[in-house]
């Protein structure tokens, strides 16, 4: 079992829709969780981090964490073509170490 | 505030050579983490430095090494390059305390011929 698992996609949604990205992790002791966005040929850009159960909202983005189910999700409301990218889920595993999932490719079509 | 900078941005080397990559963190950040990104393996953690000390290390061979200077700038070195070392090498900086966000630099694209 991989430490962090994501559906590779691609996930395709129409412009204006809600995109839902999911991530599961294997270490029940994990404390903090991150979502990064990576455009082709660029480096990862931090979107959200969450460490408490429940929801955390920032603009069009909502991160949801359920530690009992070992599940993290990212919702993108009012999706735009500019949101088309690879979304990486990461779990902190000790000092300065993030363990990443393989990423979900999101395509938002006009 | 200036972001994370990495030099050089692109490198072409041949097998057997060695290479040194540099990373300057965001001002005030004392932790630098290094990652390797390849299409097959994704993003993998190499090591992390905080206040000139390596605090964490990933599962890479000893050919991969690093160091951090008193100004928090960090370098990583890869000796005896192999074809499989071709990758995007990313560094990320953070404050270095618990549950900190890491901010990535633009990366160094290394090609080994």
JSON list of C-alpha atoms in Angstrom, two decimals:
[
{"chain": "A", "resi": 1, "resn": "UNK", "atom": "CA", "xyz": [0.00, 0.00, 0.00]},
{"chain": "A", "resi": 2, "resn": "UNK", "atom": "CA", "xyz": [1.35, 3.40, -0.96]},
{"chain": "A", "resi": 3, "resn": "UNK", "atom": "CA", "xyz": [1.72, 5.92, 1.85]},
{"chain": "A", "resi": 4, "resn": "UNK", "atom": "CA", "xyz": [-0.31, 8.54, -0.01]},
{"chain": "A", "resi": 5, "resn": "UNK", "atom": "CA", "xyz": [-2.73, 7.59, -2.76]},
{"chain": "A", "resi": 6, "resn": "UNK", "atom": "CA", "xyz": [-4.55, 9.74, -5.26]},
{"chain": "A", "resi": 7, "resn": "UNK", "atom": "CA", "xyz": [-6.57, 8.93, -8.35]},
{"chain": "A", "resi": 8, "resn": "UNK", "atom": "CA", "xyz": [-4.32, 9.86, -11.24]},
{"chain": "A", "resi": 9, "resn": "UNK", "atom": "CA", "xyz": [-7.26, 10.99, -13.34]},
{"chain": "A", "resi": 10, "resn": "UNK", "atom": "CA", "xyz": [-7.51, 12.74, -15.56]},
{"chain": "A", "resi": 11, "resn": "UNK", "atom": "CA", "xyz": [-10.48, 14.43, -13.96]},
{"chain": "A", "resi": 12, "resn": "UNK", "atom": "CA", "xyz": [-12.40, 16.56, -16.40]},
{"chain": "A", "resi": 13, "resn": "UNK", "atom": "CA", "xyz": [-14.99, 19.10, -15.28]},
{"chain": "A", "resi": 14, "resn": "UNK", "atom": "CA", "xyz": [-16.80, 21.89, -17.11]},
{"chain": "A", "resi": 15, "resn": "UNK", "atom": "CA", "xyz": [-16.03, 25.50, -16.34]},
{"chain": "A", "resi": 16, "resn": "UNK", "atom": "CA", "xyz": [-18.00, 26.73, -13.34]},
{"chain": "A", "resi": 17, "resn": "UNK", "atom": "CA", "xyz": [-18.44, 23.26, -11.82]},
{"chain": "A", "resi": 18, "resn": "UNK", "atom": "CA", "xyz": [-17.04, 21.91, -8.55]},
{"chain": "A", "resi": 19, "resn": "UNK", "atom": "CA", "xyz": [-13.92, 19.77, -8.89]},
{"chain": "A", "resi": 20, "resn": "UNK", "atom": "CA", "xyz": [-13.42, 17.20, -6.14]},
{"chain": "A", "resi": 21, "resn": "UNK", "atom": "CA", "xyz": [-9.96, 15.74, -5.58]},
{"chain": "A", "resi": 22, "resn": "UNK", "atom": "CA", "xyz": [-9.35, 12.92, -3.14]},
{"chain": "A", "resi": 23, "resn": "UNK", "atom": "CA", "xyz": [-6.40, 11.54, -1.22]},
{"chain": "A", "resi": 24, "resn": "UNK", "atom": "CA", "xyz": [-5.95, 8.73, 1.29]},
{"chain": "A", "resi": 25, "resn": "UNK", "atom": "CA", "xyz": [-2.97, 8.09, 3.54]},
{"chain": "A", "resi": 26, "resn": "UNK", "atom": "CA", "xyz": [-1.79, 5.02, 5.37]},
{"chain": "A", "resi": 27, "resn": "UNK", "atom": "CA", "xyz": [-0.10, 6.37, 8.54]},
{"chain": "A", "resi": 28, "resn": "UNK", "atom": "CA", "xyz": [-2.78, 7.00, 11.13]},
{"chain": "A", "resi": 29, "resn": "UNK", "atom": "CA", "xyz": [-0.32, 9.13, 13.11]},
{"chain": "A", "resi": 30, "resn": "UNK", "atom": "CA", "xyz": [0.03, 11.72, 10.34]},
{"chain": "A", "resi": 31, "resn": "UNK", "atom": "CA", "xyz": [-0.64, 15.24, 11.59]},
{"chain": "A", "resi": 32, "resn": "UNK", "atom": "CA", "xyz": [-0.52, 17.72, 8.73]},
{"chain": "A", "resi": 33, "resn": "UNK", "atom": "CA", "xyz": [-1.63, 17.62, 5.15]},
{"chain": "A", "resi": 34, "resn": "UNK", "atom": "CA", "xyz": [-0.98, 19.79, 2.15]},
{"chain": "A", "resi": 35, "resn": "UNK", "atom": "CA", "xyz": [-2.37, 20.40, -1.32]},
{"chain": "A", "resi": 36, "resn": "UNK", "atom": "CA", "xyz": [-0.09, 21.67, -4.04]},
{"chain": "A", "resi": 37, "resn": "UNK", "atom": "CA", "xyz": [-0.87, 22.63, -7.61]},
{"chain": "A", "resi": 38, "resn": "UNK", "atom": "CA", "xyz": [1.70, 22.03, -10.32]},
{"chain": "A", "resi": 39, "resn": "UNK", "atom": "CA", "xyz": [1.41, 23.40, -13.82]},
{"chain": "A", "resi": 40, "resn": "UNK", "atom": "CA", "xyz": [3.27, 21.58, -16.57]},
{"chain": "A", "resi": 41, "resn": "UNK", "atom": "CA", "xyz": [6.94, 22.51, -16.50]},
{"chain": "A", "resi": 42, "resn": "UNK", "atom": "CA", "xyz": [6.63, 24.45, -13.24]},
{"chain": "A", "resi": 43, "resn": "UNK", "atom": "CA", "xyz": [7.30, 23.73, -9.60]},
{"chain": "A", "resi": 44, "resn": "UNK", "atom": "CA", "xyz": [4.58, 22.88, -7.05]},
{"chain": "A", "resi": 45, "resn": "UNK", "atom": "CA", "xyz": [2.65, 25.80, -5.60]},
{"chain": "A", "resi": 46, "resn": "UNK", "atom": "CA", "xyz": [1.07, 25.52, -2.16]},
{"chain": "A", "resi": 47, "resn": "UNK", "atom": "CA", "xyz": [-2.72, 25.89, -2.18]},
{"chain": "A", "resi": 48, "resn": "UNK", "atom": "CA", "xyz": [-3.87, 24.72, 1.23]},
{"chain": "A", "resi": 49, "resn": "UNK", "atom": "CA", "xyz": [-2.69, 23.01, 4.36]},
{"chain": "A", "resi": 50, "resn": "UNK", "atom": "CA", "xyz": [-4.86, 21.44, 7.06]},
{"chain": "A", "resi": 51, "resn": "UNK", "atom": "CA", "xyz": [-4.19, 19.65, 10.31]},
{"chain": "A", "resi": 52, "resn": "UNK", "atom": "CA", "xyz": [-7.54, 19.65, 12.13]},
{"chain": "A", "resi": 53, "resn": "UNK", "atom": "CA", "xyz": [-10.51, 17.45, 11.35]},
{"chain": "A", "resi": 54, "resn": "UNK", "atom": "CA", "xyz": [-13.18, 19.23, 9.37]},
{"chain": "A", "resi": 55, "resn": "UNK", "atom": "CA", "xyz": [-13.14, 21.82, 6.64]},
{"chain": "A", "resi": 56, "resn": "UNK", "atom": "CA", "xyz": [-10.83, 24.70, 5.87]},
{"chain": "A", "resi": 57, "resn": "UNK", "atom": "CA", "xyz": [-11.84, 27.26, 3.27]},
{"chain": "A", "resi": 58, "resn": "UNK", "atom": "CA", "xyz": [-9.72, 29.74, 1.34]},
{"chain": "A", "resi": 59, "resn": "UNK", "atom": "CA", "xyz": [-11.45, 31.52, -1.49]},
{"chain": "A", "resi": 60, "resn": "UNK", "atom": "CA", "xyz": [-12.66, 28.96, -4.03]},
{"chain": "A", "resi": 61, "resn": "UNK", "atom": "CA", "xyz": [-10.76, 26.16, -2.32]},
{"chain": "A", "resi": 62, "resn": "UNK", "atom": "CA", "xyz": [-11.95, 23.96, 0.56]},
{"chain": "A", "resi": 63, "resn": "UNK", "atom": "CA", "xyz": [-9.82, 21.27, 2.13]},
{"chain": "A", "resi": 64, "resn": "UNK", "atom": "CA", "xyz": [-11.54, 18.54, 4.10]},
{"chain": "A", "resi": 65, "resn": "UNK", "atom": "CA", "xyz": [-9.81, 16.24, 6.56]},
{"chain": "A", "resi": 66, "resn": "UNK", "atom": "CA", "xyz": [-11.19, 13.09, 8.15]},
{"chain": "A", "resi": 67, "resn": "UNK", "atom": "CA", "xyz": [-8.52, 11.46, 10.29]},
{"chain": "A", "resi": 68, "resn": "UNK", "atom": "CA", "xyz": [-10.71, 8.52, 11.28]},
{"chain": "A", "resi": 69, "resn": "UNK", "atom": "CA", "xyz": [-11.09, 7.58, 7.62]},
{"chain": "A", "resi": 70, "resn": "UNK", "atom": "CA", "xyz": [-7.54, 8.74, 6.76]},
{"chain": "A", "resi": 71, "resn": "UNK", "atom": "CA", "xyz": [-8.92, 10.83, 3.98]},
{"chain": "A", "resi": 72, "resn": "UNK", "atom": "CA", "xyz": [-8.16, 14.33, 2.70]},
{"chain": "A", "resi": 73, "resn": "UNK", "atom": "CA", "xyz": [-9.99, 16.08, -0.09]},
{"chain": "A", "resi": 74, "resn": "UNK", "atom": "CA", "xyz": [-9.81, 19.34, -1.99]},
{"chain": "A", "resi": 75, "resn": "UNK", "atom": "CA", "xyz": [-12.86, 21.00, -3.48]},
{"chain": "A", "resi": 76, "resn": "UNK", "atom": "CA", "xyz": [-12.48, 23.70, -6.10]},
{"chain": "A", "resi": 77, "resn": "UNK", "atom": "CA", "xyz": [-15.63, 25.73, -6.61]},
{"chain": "A", "resi": 78, "resn": "UNK", "atom": "CA", "xyz": [-16.41, 27.67, -9.79]},
{"chain": "A", "resi": 79, "resn": "UNK", "atom": "CA", "xyz": [-13.62, 25.84, -11.61]},
{"chain": "A", "resi": 80, "resn": "UNK", "atom": "CA", "xyz": [-11.78, 27.85, -14.25]},
{"chain": "A", "resi": 81, "resn": "UNK", "atom": "CA", "xyz": [-9.67, 26.71, -17.22]},
{"chain": "A", "resi": 82, "resn": "UNK", "atom": "CA", "xyz": [-6.70, 28.23, -15.37]},
{"chain": "A", "resi": 83, "resn": "UNK", "atom": "CA", "xyz": [-7.22, 25.59, -12.65]},
{"chain": "A", "resi": 84, "resn": "UNK", "atom": "CA", "xyz": [-6.17, 22.90, -15.14]},
{"chain": "A", "resi": 85, "resn": "UNK", "atom": "CA", "xyz": [-3.05, 21.40, -13.57]},
{"chain": "A", "resi": 86, "resn": "UNK", "atom": "CA", "xyz": [-1.79, 18.44, -11.56]},
{"chain": "A", "resi": 87, "resn": "UNK", "atom": "CA", "xyz": [-2.88, 18.51, -7.92]},
{"chain": "A", "resi": 88, "resn": "UNK", "atom": "CA", "xyz": [-0.56, 16.91, -5.41]},
{"chain": "A", "resi": 89, "resn": "UNK", "atom": "CA", "xyz": [-1.57, 15.73, -1.98]},
{"chain": "A", "resi": 90, "resn": "UNK", "atom": "CA", "xyz": [1.23, 15.60, 0.60]},
{"chain": "A", "resi": 91, "resn": "UNK", "atom": "CA", "xyz": [1.54, 14.34, 4.15]},
{"chain": "A", "resi": 92, "resn": "UNK", "atom": "CA", "xyz": [4.21, 15.57, 6.55]},
{"chain": "A", "resi": 93, "resn": "UNK", "atom": "CA", "xyz": [6.39, 12.71, 7.80]},
{"chain": "A", "resi": 94, "resn": "UNK", "atom": "CA", "xyz": [8.89, 14.16, 10.25]},
{"chain": "A", "resi": 95, "resn": "UNK", "atom": "CA", "xyz": [11.19, 17.12, 9.97]},
{"chain": "A", "resi": 96, "resn": "UNK", "atom": "CA", "xyz": [10.83, 18.80, 6.60]},
{"chain": "A", "resi": 97, "resn": "UNK", "atom": "CA", "xyz": [9.72, 15.64, 4.85]},
{"chain": "A", "resi": 98, "resn": "UNK", "atom": "CA", "xyz": [6.62, 15.66, 2.72]},
{"chain": "A", "resi": 99, "resn": "UNK", "atom": "CA", "xyz": [5.44, 12.39, 1.20]},
{"chain": "A", "resi": 100, "resn": "UNK", "atom": "CA", "xyz": [3.51, 13.04, -1.98]},
{"chain": "A", "resi": 101, "resn": "UNK", "atom": "CA", "xyz": [0.86, 11.17, -3.86]},
{"chain": "A", "resi": 102, "resn": "UNK", "atom": "CA", "xyz": [1.27, 10.65, -7.59]},
{"chain": "A", "resi": 103, "resn": "UNK", "atom": "CA", "xyz": [-1.02, 13.59, -8.33]},
{"chain": "A", "resi": 104, "resn": "UNK", "atom": "CA", "xyz": [-4.38, 14.02, -10.01]},
{"chain": "A", "resi": 105, "resn": "UNK", "atom": "CA", "xyz": [-4.52, 15.69, -13.41]},
{"chain": "A", "resi": 106, "resn": "UNK", "atom": "CA", "xyz": [-7.43, 18.12, -13.56]},
{"chain": "A", "resi": 107, "resn": "UNK", "atom": "CA", "xyz": [-8.77, 19.52, -16.81]},
{"chain": "A", "resi": 108, "resn": "UNK", "atom": "CA", "xyz": [-11.38, 22.27, -16.76]},
{"chain": "A", "resi": 109, "resn": "UNK", "atom": "CA", "xyz": [-12.98, 22.67, -20.17]},
{"chain": "A", "resi": 110, "resn": "UNK", "atom": "CA", "xyz": [-14.80, 25.82, -21.28]},
{"chain": "B", "resi": 1, "resn": "UNK", "atom": "CA", "xyz": [9.38, 39.04, -0.07]},
{"chain": "B", "resi": 2, "resn": "UNK", "atom": "CA", "xyz": [11.61, 37.19, -2.52]},
{"chain": "B", "resi": 3, "resn": "UNK", "atom": "CA", "xyz": [10.83, 33.54, -3.10]},
{"chain": "B", "resi": 4, "resn": "UNK", "atom": "CA", "xyz": [13.05, 30.49, -3.13]},
{"chain": "B", "resi": 5, "resn": "UNK", "atom": "CA", "xyz": [15.77, 30.64, -5.74]},
{"chain": "B", "resi": 6, "resn": "UNK", "atom": "CA", "xyz": [17.66, 27.76, -7.30]},
{"chain": "B", "resi": 7, "resn": "UNK", "atom": "CA", "xyz": [20.71, 27.78, -9.51]},
{"chain": "B", "resi": 8, "resn": "UNK", "atom": "CA", "xyz": [21.41, 26.71, -12.12]},
{"chain": "B", "resi": 9, "resn": "UNK", "atom": "CA", "xyz": [18.03, 26.19, -13.75]},
{"chain": "B", "resi": 10, "resn": "UNK", "atom": "CA", "xyz": [19.31, 23.69, -16.28]},
{"chain": "B", "resi": 11, "resn": "UNK", "atom": "CA", "xyz": [22.29, 21.36, -16.34]},
{"chain": "B", "resi": 12, "resn": "UNK", "atom": "CA", "xyz": [23.55, 18.77, -18.78]},
{"chain": "B", "resi": 13, "resn": "UNK", "atom": "CA", "xyz": [26.15, 16.34, -17.51]},
{"chain": "B", "resi": 14, "resn": "UNK", "atom": "CA", "xyz": [27.58, 12.99, -18.60]},
{"chain": "B", "resi": 15, "resn": "UNK", "atom": "CA", "xyz": [27.64, 9.76, -16.67]},
{"chain": "B", "resi": 16, "resn": "UNK", "atom": "CA", "xyz": [30.29, 9.59, -14.01]},
{"chain": "B", "resi": 17, "resn": "UNK", "atom": "CA", "xyz": [30.50, 13.34, -13.47]},
{"chain": "B", "resi": 18, "resn": "UNK", "atom": "CA", "xyz": [29.39, 15.10, -10.33]},
{"chain": "B", "resi": 19, "resn": "UNK", "atom": "CA", "xyz": [27.09, 18.08, -9.93]},
{"chain": "B", "resi": 20, "resn": "UNK", "atom": "CA", "xyz": [26.33, 20.70, -7.28]},
{"chain": "B", "resi": 21, "resn": "UNK", "atom": "CA", "xyz": [22.98, 22.46, -7.08]},
{"chain": "B", "resi": 22, "resn": "UNK", "atom": "CA", "xyz": [22.27, 25.53, -4.99]},
{"chain": "B", "resi": 23, "resn": "UNK", "atom": "CA", "xyz": [19.18, 26.75, -3.15]},
{"chain": "B", "resi": 24, "resn": "UNK", "atom": "CA", "xyz": [18.54, 30.05, -1.38]},
{"chain": "B", "resi": 25, "resn": "UNK", "atom": "CA", "xyz": [15.50, 29.95, 0.91]},
{"chain": "B", "resi": 26, "resn": "UNK", "atom": "CA", "xyz": [12.98, 32.66, 1.64]},
{"chain": "B", "resi": 27, "resn": "UNK", "atom": "CA", "xyz": [14.41, 35.25, 4.02]},
{"chain": "B", "resi": 28, "resn": "UNK", "atom": "CA", "xyz": [13.86, 34.13, 7.60]},
{"chain": "B", "resi": 29, "resn": "UNK", "atom": "CA", "xyz": [13.36, 30.47, 6.69]},
{"chain": "B", "resi": 30, "resn": "UNK", "atom": "CA", "xyz": [15.86, 28.16, 8.32]},
{"chain": "B", "resi": 31, "resn": "UNK", "atom": "CA", "xyz": [14.79, 24.83, 6.86]},
{"chain": "B", "resi": 32, "resn": "UNK", "atom": "CA", "xyz": [15.58, 23.61, 3.37]},
{"chain": "B", "resi": 33, "resn": "UNK", "atom": "CA", "xyz": [14.25, 20.33, 2.00]},
{"chain": "B", "resi": 34, "resn": "UNK", "atom": "CA", "xyz": [15.34, 18.74, -1.27]},
{"chain": "B", "resi": 35, "resn": "UNK", "atom": "CA", "xyz": [13.22, 16.60, -3.57]},
{"chain": "B", "resi": 36, "resn": "UNK", "atom": "CA", "xyz": [13.69, 14.70, -6.79]},
{"chain": "B", "resi": 37, "resn": "UNK", "atom": "CA", "xyz": [10.85, 14.63, -9.28]},
{"chain": "B", "resi": 38, "resn": "UNK", "atom": "CA", "xyz": [10.66, 12.13, -12.13]},
{"chain": "B", "resi": 39, "resn": "UNK", "atom": "CA", "xyz": [7.73, 11.03, -14.29]},
{"chain": "B", "resi": 40, "resn": "UNK", "atom": "CA", "xyz": [7.94, 7.48, -12.98]},
{"chain": "B", "resi": 41, "resn": "UNK", "atom": "CA", "xyz": [8.54, 8.01, -9.27]},
{"chain": "B", "resi": 42, "resn": "UNK", "atom": "CA", "xyz": [6.92, 11.38, -8.74]},
{"chain": "B", "resi": 43, "resn": "UNK", "atom": "CA", "xyz": [8.20, 13.67, -6.00]},
{"chain": "B", "resi": 44, "resn": "UNK", "atom": "CA", "xyz": [10.58, 11.97, -3.60]},
{"chain": "B", "resi": 45, "resn": "UNK", "atom": "CA", "xyz": [12.23, 13.44, -0.52]},
{"chain": "B", "resi": 46, "resn": "UNK", "atom": "CA", "xyz": [16.01, 13.52, -0.44]},
{"chain": "B", "resi": 47, "resn": "UNK", "atom": "CA", "xyz": [16.93, 15.29, 2.83]},
{"chain": "B", "resi": 48, "resn": "UNK", "atom": "CA", "xyz": [16.23, 18.28, 5.03]},
{"chain": "B", "resi": 49, "resn": "UNK", "atom": "CA", "xyz": [18.58, 20.73, 6.69]},
{"chain": "B", "resi": 50, "resn": "UNK", "atom": "CA", "xyz": [17.90, 23.09, 9.57]},
{"chain": "B", "resi": 51, "resn": "UNK", "atom": "CA", "xyz": [20.50, 25.36, 11.11]},
{"chain": "B", "resi": 52, "resn": "UNK", "atom": "CA", "xyz": [23.27, 23.59, 9.21]},
{"chain": "B", "resi": 53, "resn": "UNK", "atom": "CA", "xyz": [22.22, 20.15, 10.50]},
{"chain": "B", "resi": 54, "resn": "UNK", "atom": "CA", "xyz": [20.65, 17.36, 8.54]},
{"chain": "B", "resi": 55, "resn": "UNK", "atom": "CA", "xyz": [17.52, 16.39, 10.46]},
{"chain": "B", "resi": 56, "resn": "UNK", "atom": "CA", "xyz": [15.90, 13.99, 8.04]},
{"chain": "B", "resi": 57, "resn": "UNK", "atom": "CA", "xyz": [16.94, 11.84, 5.13]},
{"chain": "B", "resi": 58, "resn": "UNK", "atom": "CA", "xyz": [15.12, 9.88, 2.45]},
{"chain": "B", "resi": 59, "resn": "UNK", "atom": "CA", "xyz": [15.98, 6.59, 0.80]},
{"chain": "B", "resi": 60, "resn": "UNK", "atom": "CA", "xyz": [18.60, 7.66, -1.68]},
{"chain": "B", "resi": 61, "resn": "UNK", "atom": "CA", "xyz": [22.13, 6.28, -2.10]},
{"chain": "B", "resi": 62, "resn": "UNK", "atom": "CA", "xyz": [25.10, 7.98, -0.53]},
{"chain": "B", "resi": 63, "resn": "UNK", "atom": "CA", "xyz": [25.98, 9.58, -3.87]},
{"chain": "B", "resi": 64, "resn": "UNK", "atom": "CA", "xyz": [23.40, 12.18, -2.93]},
{"chain": "B", "resi": 65, "resn": "UNK", "atom": "CA", "xyz": [24.60, 14.55, -0.25]},
{"chain": "B", "resi": 66, "resn": "UNK", "atom": "CA", "xyz": [23.91, 18.04, 0.92]},
{"chain": "B", "resi": 67, "resn": "UNK", "atom": "CA", "xyz": [24.90, 20.77, 3.27]},
{"chain": "B", "resi": 68, "resn": "UNK", "atom": "CA", "xyz": [23.59, 24.02, 4.64]},
{"chain": "B", "resi": 69, "resn": "UNK", "atom": "CA", "xyz": [25.46, 27.20, 5.39]},
{"chain": "B", "resi": 70, "resn": "UNK", "atom": "CA", "xyz": [25.05, 29.65, 8.24]},
{"chain": "B", "resi": 71, "resn": "UNK", "atom": "CA", "xyz": [22.93, 31.95, 6.03]},
{"chain": "B", "resi": 72, "resn": "UNK", "atom": "CA", "xyz": [20.54, 28.99, 5.43]},
{"chain": "B", "resi": 73, "resn": "UNK", "atom": "CA", "xyz": [21.54, 28.59, 1.81]},
{"chain": "B", "resi": 74, "resn": "UNK", "atom": "CA", "xyz": [21.86, 24.96, 0.90]},
{"chain": "B", "resi": 75, "resn": "UNK", "atom": "CA", "xyz": [23.65, 22.89, -1.68]},
{"chain": "B", "resi": 76, "resn": "UNK", "atom": "CA", "xyz": [23.14, 19.34, -2.81]},
{"chain": "B", "resi": 77, "resn": "UNK", "atom": "CA", "xyz": [25.75, 17.27, -4.57]},
{"chain": "B", "resi": 78, "resn": "UNK", "atom": "CA", "xyz": [25.37, 14.19, -6.69]},
{"chain": "B", "resi": 79, "resn": "UNK", "atom": "CA", "xyz": [28.53, 12.25, -7.41]},
{"chain": "B", "resi": 80, "resn": "UNK", "atom": "CA", "xyz": [29.16, 9.62, -10.07]},
{"chain": "B", "resi": 81, "resn": "UNK", "atom": "CA", "xyz": [26.09, 10.57, -12.05]},
{"chain": "B", "resi": 82, "resn": "UNK", "atom": "CA", "xyz": [23.92, 7.85, -13.56]},
{"chain": "B", "resi": 83, "resn": "UNK", "atom": "CA", "xyz": [21.39, 8.12, -16.37]},
{"chain": "B", "resi": 84, "resn": "UNK", "atom": "CA", "xyz": [18.62, 7.57, -13.85]},
{"chain": "B", "resi": 85, "resn": "UNK", "atom": "CA", "xyz": [19.60, 10.73, -12.00]},
{"chain": "B", "resi": 86, "resn": "UNK", "atom": "CA", "xyz": [18.03, 12.79, -14.78]},
{"chain": "B", "resi": 87, "resn": "UNK", "atom": "CA", "xyz": [15.22, 14.63, -13.01]},
{"chain": "B", "resi": 88, "resn": "UNK", "atom": "CA", "xyz": [13.88, 17.91, -11.77]},
{"chain": "B", "resi": 89, "resn": "UNK", "atom": "CA", "xyz": [15.51, 18.72, -8.44]},
{"chain": "B", "resi": 90, "resn": "UNK", "atom": "CA", "xyz": [13.42, 20.92, -6.23]},
{"chain": "B", "resi": 91, "resn": "UNK", "atom": "CA", "xyz": [14.21, 22.60, -2.99]},
{"chain": "B", "resi": 92, "resn": "UNK", "atom": "CA", "xyz": [11.62, 23.93, -0.58]},
{"chain": "B", "resi": 93, "resn": "UNK", "atom": "CA", "xyz": [12.03, 26.28, 2.32]},
{"chain": "B", "resi": 94, "resn": "UNK", "atom": "CA", "xyz": [10.08, 26.63, 5.53]},
{"chain": "B", "resi": 95, "resn": "UNK", "atom": "CA", "xyz": [10.43, 28.11, 9.00]},
{"chain": "B", "resi": 96, "resn": "UNK", "atom": "CA", "xyz": [11.45, 24.68, 10.23]},
{"chain": "B", "resi": 97, "resn": "UNK", "atom": "CA", "xyz": [9.08, 24.32, 13.16]},
{"chain": "B", "resi": 98, "resn": "UNK", "atom": "CA", "xyz": [6.21, 21.83, 13.28]},
{"chain": "B", "resi": 99, "resn": "UNK", "atom": "CA", "xyz": [3.52, 21.80, 10.64]},
{"chain": "B", "resi": 100, "resn": "UNK", "atom": "CA", "xyz": [5.09, 24.46, 8.48]},
{"chain": "B", "resi": 101, "resn": "UNK", "atom": "CA", "xyz": [4.20, 25.11, 4.91]},
{"chain": "B", "resi": 102, "resn": "UNK", "atom": "CA", "xyz": [6.98, 24.40, 2.45]},
{"chain": "B", "resi": 103, "resn": "UNK", "atom": "CA", "xyz": [7.47, 26.74, -0.49]},
{"chain": "B", "resi": 104, "resn": "UNK", "atom": "CA", "xyz": [9.18, 25.38, -3.55]},
{"chain": "B", "resi": 105, "resn": "UNK", "atom": "CA", "xyz": [11.77, 26.98, -5.77]},
{"chain": "B", "resi": 106, "resn": "UNK", "atom": "CA", "xyz": [11.62, 26.76, -9.57]},
{"chain": "B", "resi": 107, "resn": "UNK", "atom": "CA", "xyz": [13.83, 23.68, -9.66]},
{"chain": "B", "resi": 108, "resn": "UNK", "atom": "CA", "xyz": [16.97, 22.60, -11.48]},
{"chain": "B", "resi": 109, "resn": "UNK", "atom": "CA", "xyz": [16.45, 20.38, -14.51]},
{"chain": "B", "resi": 110, "resn": "UNK", "atom": "CA", "xyz": [19.35, 17.90, -14.64]},
{"chain": "B", "resi": 111, "resn": "UNK", "atom": "CA", "xyz": [19.94, 15.82, -17.74]},
{"chain": "B", "resi": 112, "resn": "UNK", "atom": "CA", "xyz": [22.54, 13.05, -17.61]},
{"chain": "B", "resi": 113, "resn": "UNK", "atom": "CA", "xyz": [23.79, 11.80, -20.97]}
]
